[in-house]
PDB file of C-alpha atoms in Angstrom:
ATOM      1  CA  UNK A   1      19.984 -17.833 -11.288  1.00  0.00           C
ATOM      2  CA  UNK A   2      19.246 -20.135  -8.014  1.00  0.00           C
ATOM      3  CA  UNK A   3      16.424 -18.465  -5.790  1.00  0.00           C
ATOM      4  CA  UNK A   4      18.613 -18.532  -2.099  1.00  0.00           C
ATOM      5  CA  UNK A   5      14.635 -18.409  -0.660  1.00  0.00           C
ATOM      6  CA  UNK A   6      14.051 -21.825  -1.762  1.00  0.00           C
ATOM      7  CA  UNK A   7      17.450 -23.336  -2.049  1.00  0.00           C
ATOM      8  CA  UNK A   8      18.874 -22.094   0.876  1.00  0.00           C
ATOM      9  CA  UNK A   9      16.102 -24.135   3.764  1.00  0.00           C
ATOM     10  CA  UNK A  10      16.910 -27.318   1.927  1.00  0.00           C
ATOM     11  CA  UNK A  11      20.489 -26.577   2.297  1.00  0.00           C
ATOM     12  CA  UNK A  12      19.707 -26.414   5.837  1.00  0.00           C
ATOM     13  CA  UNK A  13      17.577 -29.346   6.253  1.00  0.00           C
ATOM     14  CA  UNK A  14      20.138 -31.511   4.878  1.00  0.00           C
ATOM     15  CA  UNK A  15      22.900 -30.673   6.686  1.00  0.00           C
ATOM     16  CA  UNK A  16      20.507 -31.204   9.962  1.00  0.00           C
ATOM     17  CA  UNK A  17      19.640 -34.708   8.545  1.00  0.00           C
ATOM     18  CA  UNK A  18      23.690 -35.366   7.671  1.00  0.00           C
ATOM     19  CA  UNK A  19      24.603 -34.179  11.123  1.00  0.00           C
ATOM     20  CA  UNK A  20      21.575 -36.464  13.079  1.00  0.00           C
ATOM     21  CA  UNK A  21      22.506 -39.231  10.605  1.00  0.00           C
ATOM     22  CA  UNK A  22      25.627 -39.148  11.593  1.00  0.00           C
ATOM     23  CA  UNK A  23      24.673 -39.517  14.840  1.00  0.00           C
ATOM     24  CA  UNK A  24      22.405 -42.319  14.466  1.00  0.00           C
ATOM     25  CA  UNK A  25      25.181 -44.087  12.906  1.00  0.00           C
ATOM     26  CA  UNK A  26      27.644 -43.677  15.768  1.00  0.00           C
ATOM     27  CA  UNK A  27      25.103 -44.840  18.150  1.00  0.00           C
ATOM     28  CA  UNK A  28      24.615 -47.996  16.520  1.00  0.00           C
ATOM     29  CA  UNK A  29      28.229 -48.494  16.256  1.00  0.00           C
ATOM     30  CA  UNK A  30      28.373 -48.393  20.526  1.00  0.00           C
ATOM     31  CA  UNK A  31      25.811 -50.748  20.242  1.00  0.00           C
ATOM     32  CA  UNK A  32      27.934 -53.068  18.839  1.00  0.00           C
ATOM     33  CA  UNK A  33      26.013 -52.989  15.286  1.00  0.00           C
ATOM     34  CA  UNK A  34      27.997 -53.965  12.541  1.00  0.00           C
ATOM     35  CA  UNK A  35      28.893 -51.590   9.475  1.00  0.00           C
ATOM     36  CA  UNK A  36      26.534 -52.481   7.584  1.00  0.00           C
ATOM     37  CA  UNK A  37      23.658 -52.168   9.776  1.00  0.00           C
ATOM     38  CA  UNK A  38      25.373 -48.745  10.879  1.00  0.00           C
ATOM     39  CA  UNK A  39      25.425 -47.518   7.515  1.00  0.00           C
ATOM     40  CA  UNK A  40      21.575 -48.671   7.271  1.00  0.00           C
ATOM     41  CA  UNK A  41      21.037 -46.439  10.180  1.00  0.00           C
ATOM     42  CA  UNK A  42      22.779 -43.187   8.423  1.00  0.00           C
ATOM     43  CA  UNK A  43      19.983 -44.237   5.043  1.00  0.00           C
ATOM     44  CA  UNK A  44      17.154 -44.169   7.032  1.00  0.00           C
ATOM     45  CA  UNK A  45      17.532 -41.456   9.273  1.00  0.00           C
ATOM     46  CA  UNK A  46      18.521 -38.951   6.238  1.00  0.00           C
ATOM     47  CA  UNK A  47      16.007 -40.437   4.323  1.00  0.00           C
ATOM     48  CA  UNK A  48      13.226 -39.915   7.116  1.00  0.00           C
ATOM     49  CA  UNK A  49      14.585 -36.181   7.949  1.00  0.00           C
ATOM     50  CA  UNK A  50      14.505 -35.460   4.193  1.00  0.00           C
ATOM     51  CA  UNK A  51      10.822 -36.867   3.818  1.00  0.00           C
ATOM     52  CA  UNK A  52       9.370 -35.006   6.997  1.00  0.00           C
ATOM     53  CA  UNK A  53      10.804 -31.889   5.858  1.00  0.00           C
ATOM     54  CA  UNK A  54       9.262 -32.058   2.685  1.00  0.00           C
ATOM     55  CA  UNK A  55       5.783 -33.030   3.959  1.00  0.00           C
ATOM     56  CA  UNK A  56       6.162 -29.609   6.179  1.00  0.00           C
ATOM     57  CA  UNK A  57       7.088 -27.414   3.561  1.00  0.00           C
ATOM     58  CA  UNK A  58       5.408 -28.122   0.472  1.00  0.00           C
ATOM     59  CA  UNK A  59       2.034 -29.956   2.092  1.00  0.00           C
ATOM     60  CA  UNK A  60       1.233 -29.297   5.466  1.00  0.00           C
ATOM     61  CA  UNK A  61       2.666 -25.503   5.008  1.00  0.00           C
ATOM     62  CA  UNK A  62       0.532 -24.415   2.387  1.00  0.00           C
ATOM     63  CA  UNK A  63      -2.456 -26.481   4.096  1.00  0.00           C
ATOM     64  CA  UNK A  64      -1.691 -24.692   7.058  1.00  0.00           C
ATOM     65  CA  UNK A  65      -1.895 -21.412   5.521  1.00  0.00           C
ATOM     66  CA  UNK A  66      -5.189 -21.902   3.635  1.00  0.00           C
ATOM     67  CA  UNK A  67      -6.803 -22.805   6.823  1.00  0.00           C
ATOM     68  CA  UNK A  68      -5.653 -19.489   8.164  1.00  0.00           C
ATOM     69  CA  UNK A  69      -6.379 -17.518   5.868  1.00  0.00           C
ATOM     70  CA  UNK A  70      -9.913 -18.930   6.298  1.00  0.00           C
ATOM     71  CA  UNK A  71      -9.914 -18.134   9.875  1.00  0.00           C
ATOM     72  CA  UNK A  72      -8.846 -14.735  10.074  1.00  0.00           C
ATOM     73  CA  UNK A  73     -11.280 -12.310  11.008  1.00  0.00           C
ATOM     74  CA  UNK A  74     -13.056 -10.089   8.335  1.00  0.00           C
ATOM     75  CA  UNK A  75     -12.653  -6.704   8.764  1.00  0.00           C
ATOM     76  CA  UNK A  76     -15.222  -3.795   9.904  1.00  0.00           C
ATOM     77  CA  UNK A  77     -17.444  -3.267   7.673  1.00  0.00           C
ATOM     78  CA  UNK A  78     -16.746   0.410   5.545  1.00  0.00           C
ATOM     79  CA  UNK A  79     -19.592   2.259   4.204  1.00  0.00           C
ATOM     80  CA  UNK A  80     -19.407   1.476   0.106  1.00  0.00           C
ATOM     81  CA  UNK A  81     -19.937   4.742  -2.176  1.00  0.00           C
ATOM     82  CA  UNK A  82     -23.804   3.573  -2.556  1.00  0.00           C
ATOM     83  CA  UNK A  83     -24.124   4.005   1.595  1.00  0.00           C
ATOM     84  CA  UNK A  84     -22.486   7.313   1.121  1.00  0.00           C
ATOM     85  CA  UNK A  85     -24.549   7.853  -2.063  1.00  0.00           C
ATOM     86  CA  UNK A  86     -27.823   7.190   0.380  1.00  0.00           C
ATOM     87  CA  UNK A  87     -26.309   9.460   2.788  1.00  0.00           C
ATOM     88  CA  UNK A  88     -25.947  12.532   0.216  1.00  0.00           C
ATOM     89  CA  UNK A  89     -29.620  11.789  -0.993  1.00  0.00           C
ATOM     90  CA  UNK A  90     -31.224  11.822   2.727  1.00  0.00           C
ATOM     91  CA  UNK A  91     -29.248  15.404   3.116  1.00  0.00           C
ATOM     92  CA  UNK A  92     -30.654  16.806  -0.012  1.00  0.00           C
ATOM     93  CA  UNK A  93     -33.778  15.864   0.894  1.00  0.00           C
ATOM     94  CA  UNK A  94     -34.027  17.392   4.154  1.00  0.00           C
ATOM     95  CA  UNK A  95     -32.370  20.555   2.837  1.00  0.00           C
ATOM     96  CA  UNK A  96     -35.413  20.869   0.313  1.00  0.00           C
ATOM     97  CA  UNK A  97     -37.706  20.123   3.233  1.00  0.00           C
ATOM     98  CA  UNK A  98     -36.067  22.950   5.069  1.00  0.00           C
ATOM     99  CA  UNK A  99     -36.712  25.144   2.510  1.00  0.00           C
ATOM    100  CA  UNK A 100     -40.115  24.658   1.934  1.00  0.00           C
ATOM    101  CA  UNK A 101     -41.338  24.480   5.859  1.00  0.00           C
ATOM    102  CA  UNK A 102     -39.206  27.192   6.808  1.00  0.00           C
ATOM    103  CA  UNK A 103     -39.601  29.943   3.891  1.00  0.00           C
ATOM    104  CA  UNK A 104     -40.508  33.031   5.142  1.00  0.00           C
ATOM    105  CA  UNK A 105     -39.805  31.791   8.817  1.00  0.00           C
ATOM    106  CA  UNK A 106     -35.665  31.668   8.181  1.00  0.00           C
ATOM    107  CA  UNK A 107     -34.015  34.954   6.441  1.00  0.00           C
ATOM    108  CA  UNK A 108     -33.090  33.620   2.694  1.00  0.00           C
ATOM    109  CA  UNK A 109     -29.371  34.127   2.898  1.00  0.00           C
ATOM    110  CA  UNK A 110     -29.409  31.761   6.210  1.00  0.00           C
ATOM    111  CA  UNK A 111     -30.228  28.872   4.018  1.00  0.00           C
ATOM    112  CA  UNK A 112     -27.364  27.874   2.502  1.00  0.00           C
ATOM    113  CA  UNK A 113     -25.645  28.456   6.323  1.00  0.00           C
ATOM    114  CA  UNK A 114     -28.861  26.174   7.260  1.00  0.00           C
ATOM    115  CA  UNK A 115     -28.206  23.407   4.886  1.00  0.00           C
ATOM    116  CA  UNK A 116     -24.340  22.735   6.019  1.00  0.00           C
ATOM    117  CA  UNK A 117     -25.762  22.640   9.426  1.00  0.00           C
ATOM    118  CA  UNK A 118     -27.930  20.003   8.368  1.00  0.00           C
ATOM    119  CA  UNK A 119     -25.285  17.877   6.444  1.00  0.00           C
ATOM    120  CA  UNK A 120     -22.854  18.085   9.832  1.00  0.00           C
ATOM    121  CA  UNK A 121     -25.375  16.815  11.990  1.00  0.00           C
ATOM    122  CA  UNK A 122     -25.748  13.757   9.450  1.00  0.00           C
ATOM    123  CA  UNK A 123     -22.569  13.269   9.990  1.00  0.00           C
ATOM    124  CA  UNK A 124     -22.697  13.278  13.796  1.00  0.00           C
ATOM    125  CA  UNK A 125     -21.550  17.055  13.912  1.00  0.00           C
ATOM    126  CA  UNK A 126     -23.287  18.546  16.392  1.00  0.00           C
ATOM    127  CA  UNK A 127     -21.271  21.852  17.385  1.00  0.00           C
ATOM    128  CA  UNK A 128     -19.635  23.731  14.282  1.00  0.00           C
ATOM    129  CA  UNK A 129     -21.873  26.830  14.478  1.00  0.00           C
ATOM    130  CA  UNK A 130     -20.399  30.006  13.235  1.00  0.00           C
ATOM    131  CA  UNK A 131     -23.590  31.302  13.169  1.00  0.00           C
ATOM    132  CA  UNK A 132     -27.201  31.174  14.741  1.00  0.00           C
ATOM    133  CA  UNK A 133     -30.053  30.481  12.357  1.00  0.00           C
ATOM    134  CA  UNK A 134     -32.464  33.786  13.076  1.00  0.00           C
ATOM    135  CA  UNK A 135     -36.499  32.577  12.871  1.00  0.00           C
ATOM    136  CA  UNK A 136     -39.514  35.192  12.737  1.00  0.00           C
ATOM    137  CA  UNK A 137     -43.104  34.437  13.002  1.00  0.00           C
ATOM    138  CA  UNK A 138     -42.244  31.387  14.495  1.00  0.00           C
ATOM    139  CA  UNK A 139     -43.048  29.660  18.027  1.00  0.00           C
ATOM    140  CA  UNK A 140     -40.101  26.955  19.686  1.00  0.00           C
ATOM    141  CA  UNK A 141     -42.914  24.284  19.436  1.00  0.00           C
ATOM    142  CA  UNK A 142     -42.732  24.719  16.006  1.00  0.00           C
ATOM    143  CA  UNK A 143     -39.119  24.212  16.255  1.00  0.00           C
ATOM    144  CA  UNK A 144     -39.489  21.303  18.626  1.00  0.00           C
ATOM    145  CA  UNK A 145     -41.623  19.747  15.857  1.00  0.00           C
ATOM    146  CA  UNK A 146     -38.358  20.579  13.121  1.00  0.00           C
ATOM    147  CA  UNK A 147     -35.926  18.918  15.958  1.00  0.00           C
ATOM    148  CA  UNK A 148     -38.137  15.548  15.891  1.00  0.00           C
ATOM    149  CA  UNK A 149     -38.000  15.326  11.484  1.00  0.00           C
ATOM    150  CA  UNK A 150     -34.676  15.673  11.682  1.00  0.00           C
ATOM    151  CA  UNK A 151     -33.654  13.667  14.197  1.00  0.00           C
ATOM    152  CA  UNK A 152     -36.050  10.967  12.939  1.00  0.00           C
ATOM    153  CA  UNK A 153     -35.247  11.660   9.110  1.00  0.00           C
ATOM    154  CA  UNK A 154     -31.882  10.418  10.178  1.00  0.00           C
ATOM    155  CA  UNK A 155     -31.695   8.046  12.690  1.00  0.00           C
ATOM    156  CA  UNK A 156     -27.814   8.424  13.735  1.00  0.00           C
ATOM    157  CA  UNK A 157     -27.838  10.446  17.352  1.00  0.00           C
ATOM    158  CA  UNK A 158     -29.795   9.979  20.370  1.00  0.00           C
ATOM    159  CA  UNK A 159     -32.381  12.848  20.798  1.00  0.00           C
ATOM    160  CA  UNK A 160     -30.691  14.699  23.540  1.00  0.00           C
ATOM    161  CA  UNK A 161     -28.005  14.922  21.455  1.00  0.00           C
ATOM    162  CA  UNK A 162     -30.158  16.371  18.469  1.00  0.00           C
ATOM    163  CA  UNK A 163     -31.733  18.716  21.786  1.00  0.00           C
ATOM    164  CA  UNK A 164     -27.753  20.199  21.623  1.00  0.00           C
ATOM    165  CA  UNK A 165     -27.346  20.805  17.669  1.00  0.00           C
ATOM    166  CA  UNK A 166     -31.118  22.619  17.838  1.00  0.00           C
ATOM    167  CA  UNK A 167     -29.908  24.721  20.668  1.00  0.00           C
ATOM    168  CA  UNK A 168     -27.086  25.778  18.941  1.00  0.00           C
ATOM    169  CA  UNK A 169     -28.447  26.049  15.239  1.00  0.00           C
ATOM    170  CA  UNK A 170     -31.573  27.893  16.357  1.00  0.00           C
ATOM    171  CA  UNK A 171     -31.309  31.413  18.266  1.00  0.00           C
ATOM    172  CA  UNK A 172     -34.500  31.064  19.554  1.00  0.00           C
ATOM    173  CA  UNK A 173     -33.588  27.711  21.163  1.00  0.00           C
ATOM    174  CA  UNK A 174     -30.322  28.808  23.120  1.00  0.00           C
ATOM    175  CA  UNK A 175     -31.236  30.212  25.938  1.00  0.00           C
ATOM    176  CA  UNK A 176     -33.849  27.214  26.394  1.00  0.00           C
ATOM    177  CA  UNK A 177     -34.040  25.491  30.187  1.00  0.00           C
ATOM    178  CA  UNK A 178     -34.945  21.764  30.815  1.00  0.00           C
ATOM    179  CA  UNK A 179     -35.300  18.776  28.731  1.00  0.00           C
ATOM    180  CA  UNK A 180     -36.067  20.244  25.105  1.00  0.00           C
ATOM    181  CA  UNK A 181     -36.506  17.159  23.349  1.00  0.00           C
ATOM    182  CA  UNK A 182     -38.568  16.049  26.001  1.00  0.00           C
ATOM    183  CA  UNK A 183     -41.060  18.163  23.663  1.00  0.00           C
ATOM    184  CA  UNK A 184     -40.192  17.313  20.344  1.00  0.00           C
ATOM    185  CA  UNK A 185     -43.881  15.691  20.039  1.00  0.00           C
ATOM    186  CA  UNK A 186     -45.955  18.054  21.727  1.00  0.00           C
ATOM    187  CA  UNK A 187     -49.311  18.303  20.393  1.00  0.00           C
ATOM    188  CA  UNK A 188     -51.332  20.788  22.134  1.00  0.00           C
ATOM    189  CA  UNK A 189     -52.418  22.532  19.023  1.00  0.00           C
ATOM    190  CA  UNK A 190     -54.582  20.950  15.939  1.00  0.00           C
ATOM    191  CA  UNK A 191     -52.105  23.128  13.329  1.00  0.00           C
ATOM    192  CA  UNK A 192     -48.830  23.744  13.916  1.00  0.00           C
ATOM    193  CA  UNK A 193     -46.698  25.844  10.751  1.00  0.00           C
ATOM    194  CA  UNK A 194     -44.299  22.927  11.327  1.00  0.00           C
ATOM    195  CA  UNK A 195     -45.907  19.470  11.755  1.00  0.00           C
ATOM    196  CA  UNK A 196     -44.411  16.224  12.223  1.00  0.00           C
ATOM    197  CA  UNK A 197     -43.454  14.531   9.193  1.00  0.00           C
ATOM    198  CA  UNK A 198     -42.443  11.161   9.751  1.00  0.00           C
ATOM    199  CA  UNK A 199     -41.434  10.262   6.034  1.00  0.00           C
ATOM    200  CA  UNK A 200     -39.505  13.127   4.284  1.00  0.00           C
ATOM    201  CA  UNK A 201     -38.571  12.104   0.724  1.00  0.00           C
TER     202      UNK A 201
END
């Protein structure tokens, strides 16, 4: 069975190169050409149609196509599973630092509530709170100090933005006035029960 796709643009082409033959012929008639040399005209003009056409389609096309292809833009870059593998590992850790820095501080069934906070705001989640995280025993410098690990631990959210998830993760923190993170260092103290920990693993 003939494929129309390919048969049908030569089809085409040769009727264009009949029909400008053709013309080329007549014109050489008027110009007072004899038959012969009209009927050279009609050779070479089909001829020359036919060869140009084929140059297009089956050389300079496919050239042409290669070379875009080449020049198209790539697109964004996606996170692969390893990225999102590096992700999940940098969540678990900080959950398990949580745990340890903040036992006794954070009631025990708050954890868990704790720990999805914590994998929201690695993911740039910053207000899904159902609930406040209660503290006892502990001072907000303490939980200044937590708002720097985290926020350095991850490294995806400017701190004033990391100033808004610990005012609405922390109870203690909500009714806070000023610039918060502006104390995320402070050092006033040689001990604190929450230090800053620049590498969590």
């Amino acid at each position: 069975m003939l494929n129309k796709d390919k048969y049908l643009p030569w089809i085409g082409a040769g009727i264009a190169a009949l029909i400008l033959a053709t013309i080329g012929r007549y014109f050489a008639l008027r110009s007072d050409a004899d038959a012969g040399t009209a009927n050279l005209v009609f050779v070479i003009v089909m001829v020359s149609i036919g060869l140009l056409y084929f140059l297009i389609v089956e050389l300079l096309e496919p050239l042409l196509q290669t070379v875009l292809k080449r020049m198209k833009v790539k697109p964004k870059y996606r996170p692969s599973l390893s990225e999102d593998a590096e992700l999940r590992k940098k969540i678990d850790s900080f959950c398990r630092y949580s745990d340890d820095v903040l036992a006794g501080y954070v009631p025990e069934e708050q954890l868990p509530l704790l720990h999805r906070y914590i994998e929201q705001y690695a993911k740039g989640n910053t207000g899904d709170v159902s609930q406040k995280i209660q503290t006892i025993g502990l001072d907000n410098f303490e939980l200044y100090h937590y708002g720097w690990n985290i926020w350095n631990h991850f490294d995806n959210m400017i701190q004033e933005k990391t100033e808004v998830w610990m005012k609405n993760v922390f109870s203690d923190l909500s009714g806070v006035e000023g610039k918060l993170h502006s104390k995320f260092k402070h050092n006033l103290k040689d001990t604190y029960k929450i230090p800053i920990e620049p590498n969590i693993k």
